Short mmCIF file of C-alpha atoms and ligand atoms in Angstrom, two decimals:
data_model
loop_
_atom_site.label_atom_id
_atom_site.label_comp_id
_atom_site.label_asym_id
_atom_site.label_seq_id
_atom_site.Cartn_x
_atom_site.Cartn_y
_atom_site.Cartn_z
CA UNK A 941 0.00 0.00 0.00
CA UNK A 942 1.35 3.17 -1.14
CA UNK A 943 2.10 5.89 1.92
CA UNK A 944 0.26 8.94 2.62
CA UNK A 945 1.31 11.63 0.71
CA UNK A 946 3.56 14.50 2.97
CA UNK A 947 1.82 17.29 3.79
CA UNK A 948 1.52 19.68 1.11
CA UNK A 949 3.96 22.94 1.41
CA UNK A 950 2.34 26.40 1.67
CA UNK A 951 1.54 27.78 -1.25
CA UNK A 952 3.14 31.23 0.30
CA UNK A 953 5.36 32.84 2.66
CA UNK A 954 2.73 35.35 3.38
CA UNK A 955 -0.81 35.76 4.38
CA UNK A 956 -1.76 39.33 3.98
CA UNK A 957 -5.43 40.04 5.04
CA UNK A 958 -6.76 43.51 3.42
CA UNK A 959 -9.79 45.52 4.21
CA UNK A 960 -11.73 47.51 1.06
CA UNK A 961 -13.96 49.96 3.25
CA UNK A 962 -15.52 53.19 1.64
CA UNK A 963 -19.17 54.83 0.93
CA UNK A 964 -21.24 52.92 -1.30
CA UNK A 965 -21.05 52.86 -5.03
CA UNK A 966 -17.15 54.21 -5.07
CA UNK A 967 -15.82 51.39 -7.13
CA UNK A 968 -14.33 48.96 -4.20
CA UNK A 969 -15.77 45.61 -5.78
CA UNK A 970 -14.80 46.81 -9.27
CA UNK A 971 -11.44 47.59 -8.31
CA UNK A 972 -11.18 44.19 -6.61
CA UNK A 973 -12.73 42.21 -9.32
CA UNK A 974 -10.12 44.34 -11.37
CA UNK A 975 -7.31 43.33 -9.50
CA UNK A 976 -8.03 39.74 -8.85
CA UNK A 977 -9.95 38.71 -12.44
CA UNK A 978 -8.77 41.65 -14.47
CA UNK A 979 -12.10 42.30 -15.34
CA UNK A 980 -14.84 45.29 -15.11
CA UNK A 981 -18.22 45.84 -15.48
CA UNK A 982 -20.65 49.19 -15.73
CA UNK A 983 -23.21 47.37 -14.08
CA UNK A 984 -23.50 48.16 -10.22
CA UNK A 985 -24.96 45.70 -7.63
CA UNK A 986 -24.02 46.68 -4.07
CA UNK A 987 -22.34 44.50 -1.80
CA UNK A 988 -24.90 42.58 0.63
CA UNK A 989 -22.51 41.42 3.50
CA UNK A 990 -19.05 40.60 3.05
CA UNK A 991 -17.18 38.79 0.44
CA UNK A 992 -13.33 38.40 -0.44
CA UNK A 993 -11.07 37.18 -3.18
CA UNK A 994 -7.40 35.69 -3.52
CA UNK A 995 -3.97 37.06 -5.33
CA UNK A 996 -0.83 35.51 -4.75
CA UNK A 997 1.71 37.80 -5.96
CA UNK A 998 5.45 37.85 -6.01
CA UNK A 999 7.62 40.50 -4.01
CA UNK A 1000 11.86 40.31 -3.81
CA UNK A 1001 11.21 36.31 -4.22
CA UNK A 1002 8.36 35.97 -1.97
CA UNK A 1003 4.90 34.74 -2.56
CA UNK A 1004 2.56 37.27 -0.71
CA UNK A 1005 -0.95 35.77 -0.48
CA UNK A 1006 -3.70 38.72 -0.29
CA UNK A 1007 -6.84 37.74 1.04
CA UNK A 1008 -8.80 40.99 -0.31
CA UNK A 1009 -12.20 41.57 1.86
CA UNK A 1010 -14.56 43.60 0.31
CA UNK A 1011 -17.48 45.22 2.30
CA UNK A 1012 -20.77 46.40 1.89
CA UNK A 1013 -20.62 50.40 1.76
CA UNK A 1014 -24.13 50.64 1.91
CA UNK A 1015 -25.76 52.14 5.10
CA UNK A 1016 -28.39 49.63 5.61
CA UNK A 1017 -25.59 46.87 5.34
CA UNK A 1018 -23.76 48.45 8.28
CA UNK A 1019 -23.93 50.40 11.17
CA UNK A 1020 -21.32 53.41 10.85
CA UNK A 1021 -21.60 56.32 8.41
CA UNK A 1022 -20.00 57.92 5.72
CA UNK A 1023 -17.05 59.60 4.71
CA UNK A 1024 -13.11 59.31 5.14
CA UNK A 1025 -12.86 60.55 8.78
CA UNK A 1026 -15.14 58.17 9.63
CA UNK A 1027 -14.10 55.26 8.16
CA UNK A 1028 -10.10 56.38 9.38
CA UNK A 1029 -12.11 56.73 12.98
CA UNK A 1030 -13.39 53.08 12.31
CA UNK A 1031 -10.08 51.57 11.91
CA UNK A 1032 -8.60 53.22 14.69
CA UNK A 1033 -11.61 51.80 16.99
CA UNK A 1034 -11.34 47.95 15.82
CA UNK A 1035 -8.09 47.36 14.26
CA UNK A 1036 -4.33 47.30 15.69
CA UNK A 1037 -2.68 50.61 16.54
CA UNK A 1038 -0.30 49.25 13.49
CA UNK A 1039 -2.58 48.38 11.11
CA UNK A 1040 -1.27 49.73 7.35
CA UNK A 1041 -3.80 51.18 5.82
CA UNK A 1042 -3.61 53.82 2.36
CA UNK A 1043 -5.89 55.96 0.61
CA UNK A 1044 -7.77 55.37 -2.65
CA UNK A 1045 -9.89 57.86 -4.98
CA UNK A 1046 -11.45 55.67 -7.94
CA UNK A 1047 -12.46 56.55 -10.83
CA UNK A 1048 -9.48 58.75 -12.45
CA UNK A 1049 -11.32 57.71 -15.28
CA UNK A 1050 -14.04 60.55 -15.76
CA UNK A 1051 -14.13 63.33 -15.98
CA UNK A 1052 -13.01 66.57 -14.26
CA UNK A 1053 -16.09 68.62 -14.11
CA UNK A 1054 -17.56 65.20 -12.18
CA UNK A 1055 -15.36 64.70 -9.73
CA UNK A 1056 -16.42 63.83 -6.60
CA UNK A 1057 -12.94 64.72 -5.18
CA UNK A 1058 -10.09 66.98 -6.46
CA UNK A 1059 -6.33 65.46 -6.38
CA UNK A 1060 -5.22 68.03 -3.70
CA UNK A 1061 -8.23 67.10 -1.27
CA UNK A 1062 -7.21 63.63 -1.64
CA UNK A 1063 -3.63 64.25 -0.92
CA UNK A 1064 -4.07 66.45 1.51
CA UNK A 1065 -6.40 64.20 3.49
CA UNK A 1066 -4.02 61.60 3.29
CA UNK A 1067 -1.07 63.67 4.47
CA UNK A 1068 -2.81 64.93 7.08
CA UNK A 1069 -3.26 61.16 8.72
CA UNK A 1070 0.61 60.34 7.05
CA UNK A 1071 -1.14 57.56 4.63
CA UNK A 1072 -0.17 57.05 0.93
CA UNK A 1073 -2.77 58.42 -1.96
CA UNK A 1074 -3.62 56.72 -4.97
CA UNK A 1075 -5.66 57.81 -8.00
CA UNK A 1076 -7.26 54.42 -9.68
CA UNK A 1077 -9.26 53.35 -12.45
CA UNK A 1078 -10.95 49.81 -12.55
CA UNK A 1079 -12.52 50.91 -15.56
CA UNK A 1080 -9.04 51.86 -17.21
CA UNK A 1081 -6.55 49.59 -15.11
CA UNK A 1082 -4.69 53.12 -13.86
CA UNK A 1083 -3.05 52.28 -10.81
CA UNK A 1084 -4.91 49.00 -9.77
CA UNK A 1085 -1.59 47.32 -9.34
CA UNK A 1086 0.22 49.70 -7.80
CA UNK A 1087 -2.07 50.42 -5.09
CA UNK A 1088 -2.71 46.54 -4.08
CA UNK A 1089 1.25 46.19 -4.40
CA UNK A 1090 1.97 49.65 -2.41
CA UNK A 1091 0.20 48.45 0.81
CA UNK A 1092 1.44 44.82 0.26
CA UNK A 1093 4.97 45.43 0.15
CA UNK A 1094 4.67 47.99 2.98
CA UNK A 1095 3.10 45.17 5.22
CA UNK A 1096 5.76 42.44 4.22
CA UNK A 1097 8.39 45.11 5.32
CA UNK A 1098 6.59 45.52 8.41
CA UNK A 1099 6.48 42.37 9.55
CA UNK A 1100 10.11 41.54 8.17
CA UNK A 1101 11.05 44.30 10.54
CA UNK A 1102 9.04 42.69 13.08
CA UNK A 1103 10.68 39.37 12.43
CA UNK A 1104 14.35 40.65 12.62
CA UNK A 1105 13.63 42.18 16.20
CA UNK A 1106 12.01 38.54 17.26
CA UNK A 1107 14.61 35.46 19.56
CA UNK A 1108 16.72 34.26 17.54
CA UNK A 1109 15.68 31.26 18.08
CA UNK A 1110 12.21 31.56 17.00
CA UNK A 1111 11.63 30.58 13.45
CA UNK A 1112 8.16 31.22 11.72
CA UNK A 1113 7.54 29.76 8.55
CA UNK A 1114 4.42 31.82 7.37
CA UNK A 1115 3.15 34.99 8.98
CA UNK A 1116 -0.34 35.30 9.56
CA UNK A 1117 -0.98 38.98 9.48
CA UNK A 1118 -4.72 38.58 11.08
CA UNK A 1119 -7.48 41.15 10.44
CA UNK A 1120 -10.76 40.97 11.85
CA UNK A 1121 -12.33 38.16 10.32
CA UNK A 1122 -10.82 34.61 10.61
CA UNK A 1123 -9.90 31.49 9.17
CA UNK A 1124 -13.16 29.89 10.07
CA UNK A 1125 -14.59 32.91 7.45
CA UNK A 1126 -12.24 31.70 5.02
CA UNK A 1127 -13.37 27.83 4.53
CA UNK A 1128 -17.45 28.79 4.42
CA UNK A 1129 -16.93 32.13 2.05
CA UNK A 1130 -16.88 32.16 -1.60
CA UNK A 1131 -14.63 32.88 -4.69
CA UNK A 1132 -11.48 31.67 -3.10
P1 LIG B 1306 -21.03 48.90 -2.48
O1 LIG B 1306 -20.93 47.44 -2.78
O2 LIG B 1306 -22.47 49.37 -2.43
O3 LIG B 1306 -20.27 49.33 -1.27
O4 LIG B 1306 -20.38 49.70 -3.76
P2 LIG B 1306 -18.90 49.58 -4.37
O5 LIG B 1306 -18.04 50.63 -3.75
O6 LIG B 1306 -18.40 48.18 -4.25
O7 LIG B 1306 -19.12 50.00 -5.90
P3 LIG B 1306 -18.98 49.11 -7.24
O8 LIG B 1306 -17.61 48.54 -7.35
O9 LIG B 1306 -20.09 48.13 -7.28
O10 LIG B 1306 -19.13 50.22 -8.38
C1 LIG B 1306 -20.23 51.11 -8.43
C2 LIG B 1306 -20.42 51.67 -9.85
O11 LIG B 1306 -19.27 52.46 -10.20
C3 LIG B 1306 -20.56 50.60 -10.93
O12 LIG B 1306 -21.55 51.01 -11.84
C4 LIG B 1306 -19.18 50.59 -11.62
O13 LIG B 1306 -19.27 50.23 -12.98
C5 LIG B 1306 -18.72 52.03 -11.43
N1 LIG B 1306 -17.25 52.12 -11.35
C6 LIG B 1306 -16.45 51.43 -10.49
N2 LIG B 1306 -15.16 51.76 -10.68
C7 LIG B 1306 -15.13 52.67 -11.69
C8 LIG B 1306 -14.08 53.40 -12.34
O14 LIG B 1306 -12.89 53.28 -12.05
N3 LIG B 1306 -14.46 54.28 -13.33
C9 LIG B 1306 -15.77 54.46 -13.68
N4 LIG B 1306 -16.02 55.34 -14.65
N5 LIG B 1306 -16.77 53.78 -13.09
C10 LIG B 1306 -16.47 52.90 -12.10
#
């Protein structure tokens, strides 16, 4: 009888968890379904709940798995309220003191008499809480990359750092670096 096979290797040397969290209708899903199927659509159907997709990517050699959560920014889906400082206020209240986070306005894409927010608001916002500031497009692909690669690469180096300060002695094999929801979440959700 032939011997159980070993267990299977990870398939990555990090598990990044990221949050998409913004008013309703802003583009998060798109730019996630951008990012993760390289795909967009005009059609809009709000986010009931929670749901999340998977990218592995590569960074200096490493395989960085993002677990990308996207949430419902729909009032009735949720108890807070709208706008930046609120959301900022959000993460400060329920996630670690060290949590990365960066700033997105979507939808470089149209046009300038119909934008919601001007460049300099956006950057000065994001200054003013010493986050980086991105101008996307799921529609057009502008920056989708760069933003999901910014904020990964900032949390490898993170916990890198963290890792060099660690005992000697300690060795971790993959770092877990945990958001709210767990791996329980994980097995029952969808679209892994
Ligand atoms: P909730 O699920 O309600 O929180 O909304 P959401 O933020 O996930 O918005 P969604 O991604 O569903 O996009 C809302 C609408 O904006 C859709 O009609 C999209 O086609 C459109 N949209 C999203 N991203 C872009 C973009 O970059 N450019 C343009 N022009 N339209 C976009």
């Amino acid at each position: 009888m032939a011997a159980p096979p070993a267990r299977a290797r990870a398939d990555y040397d990090y598990l990044i968890k990221l949050l998409l969290i913004g008013d309703s209708g802003v583009g998060k899903s798109c730019l996630l379904l951008r990012f993760s199927d390289g795909s967009f659509t005009t059609s809009f159907i709000t986010t009931i709940g929670i749901d999340f997709k998977i990218r592995t990517i590569e960074l200096d050699g490493k395989r960085i798995k993002l677990q990308i959560w996207d949430t419902a920014g729909q009032e009735r889906f949720r108890t807070i309220t709208t706008d930046i400082r609120n959301w900022i206020r959000n993460i400060e209240q329920h996630a670690s003191d060290n949590v990365n986070k960066i700033l997105v306005g979507n939808k470089a894409d149209m046009d300038e008499s119909k934008r919601a927010v001007p460049t300099s608001k956006g950057q000065a916002l994001a200054d003013e809480y010493g986050i980086k500031f991105f101008e996307t497009s799921a529609k057009t692909n502008l920056n989708v990359e760069e933003v999901f690669f910014s904020i990964a690469r900032d949390i490898k180096q993170r916990l890198a750092d963290t890792d060099s300060k660690a005992e000697p002695s300690t060795i971790k094999i993959n770092q877990d670096q945990s958001g709210g929801a767990g791996q329980a979440a994980q097995k029952s959700a969808c679209c892994g």
